[in-house]
Amino acid sequence: MLKDIKNKLIVSCQALPNEPLHSSFIMGRMAMAAKMGGAAAIRAQGVEDINEIINVFLMRLHVLRGTLMRMAKKSANI
């Protein structure tokens, strides 16, 4: 795993309780934006934030999987 992130961007998606962006919902979306921007890894704090980040990524993978399956079915019918 370390060789996969060596010399690559690691983005910290963390906010303390007294900061305006402190929200697991927001951290999940920030992590997705970081990944879309090329981050190789995400640094997060707290179980709630980590779970939300995982859920956002799984939700995105589920949507992508559904899209790919529809495309495959469509091309098989051609």
Short mmCIF file of C-alpha atoms in Angstrom, two decimals:
data_model
loop_
_atom_site.label_atom_id
_atom_site.label_comp_id
_atom_site.label_asym_id
_atom_site.label_seq_id
_atom_site.Cartn_x
_atom_site.Cartn_y
_atom_site.Cartn_z
CA MET A 1 0.00 0.00 0.00
CA LEU A 2 2.76 2.46 0.80
CA LYS A 3 4.21 2.15 -2.69
CA ASP A 4 0.77 3.09 -4.08
CA ILE A 5 0.82 6.46 -2.31
CA LYS A 6 4.56 7.23 -2.33
CA ASN A 7 5.18 10.70 -3.81
CA LYS A 8 1.44 11.22 -4.35
CA LEU A 9 -1.09 13.63 -2.88
CA ILE A 10 -2.61 12.73 0.50
CA VAL A 11 -5.46 15.06 1.48
CA SER A 12 -6.48 15.72 5.07
CA CYS A 13 -10.28 15.84 5.45
CA GLN A 14 -10.62 16.81 9.08
CA ALA A 15 -12.37 19.52 11.06
CA LEU A 16 -12.43 20.09 14.79
CA PRO A 17 -15.72 20.51 16.67
CA ASN A 18 -15.31 24.31 16.88
CA GLU A 19 -14.67 24.72 13.13
CA PRO A 20 -17.37 25.62 10.56
CA LEU A 21 -16.90 22.49 8.43
CA HIS A 22 -17.16 20.06 11.36
CA SER A 23 -19.65 17.52 9.99
CA SER A 24 -19.28 13.93 8.86
CA PHE A 25 -21.54 14.72 5.91
CA ILE A 26 -19.23 17.53 4.79
CA MET A 27 -16.07 15.46 5.35
CA GLY A 28 -17.48 12.69 3.15
CA ARG A 29 -18.10 15.15 0.33
CA MET A 30 -14.70 16.81 0.83
CA ALA A 31 -13.02 13.41 0.58
CA MET A 32 -14.89 12.65 -2.64
CA ALA A 33 -13.85 16.02 -4.08
CA ALA A 34 -10.24 15.35 -3.09
CA LYS A 35 -10.33 11.93 -4.75
CA MET A 36 -11.88 13.40 -7.90
CA GLY A 37 -9.07 15.97 -7.86
CA GLY A 38 -6.40 13.28 -7.88
CA ALA A 39 -5.74 12.45 -4.23
CA ALA A 40 -4.15 9.04 -3.76
CA ALA A 41 -5.26 8.81 -0.13
CA ILE A 42 -7.46 10.55 2.42
CA ARG A 43 -6.50 11.35 6.01
CA ALA A 44 -9.52 11.51 8.30
CA GLN A 45 -10.27 11.67 12.01
CA GLY A 46 -12.98 10.00 14.01
CA VAL A 47 -15.09 6.93 13.41
CA GLU A 48 -18.10 8.95 12.21
CA ASP A 49 -16.09 10.78 9.54
CA ILE A 50 -14.36 7.60 8.37
CA ASN A 51 -17.68 5.73 8.13
CA GLU A 52 -19.23 8.59 6.15
CA ILE A 53 -16.25 8.69 3.76
CA ILE A 54 -16.55 4.94 3.20
CA ASN A 55 -20.32 5.26 2.61
CA VAL A 56 -19.84 8.08 0.08
CA PHE A 57 -17.24 6.06 -1.83
CA LEU A 58 -19.39 2.91 -1.78
CA MET A 59 -22.43 4.90 -2.92
CA ARG A 60 -20.41 6.30 -5.82
CA LEU A 61 -19.10 2.83 -6.73
CA HIS A 62 -22.66 1.47 -6.66
CA VAL A 63 -23.84 4.19 -9.06
CA LEU A 64 -20.85 3.58 -11.34
CA ARG A 65 -21.47 -0.18 -11.29
CA GLY A 66 -25.13 0.34 -12.23
CA THR A 67 -24.17 2.66 -15.07
CA LEU A 68 -21.60 0.20 -16.41
CA MET A 69 -24.07 -2.68 -16.24
CA ARG A 70 -26.70 -0.66 -18.16
CA MET A 71 -24.11 0.24 -20.78
CA ALA A 72 -23.07 -3.42 -21.12
CA LYS A 73 -26.68 -4.56 -21.52
CA LYS A 74 -27.34 -1.84 -24.06
CA SER A 75 -24.28 -2.75 -26.14
CA ALA A 76 -25.16 -6.47 -25.96
CA ASN A 77 -28.56 -5.71 -27.53
CA ILE A 78 -27.00 -3.90 -30.49
#
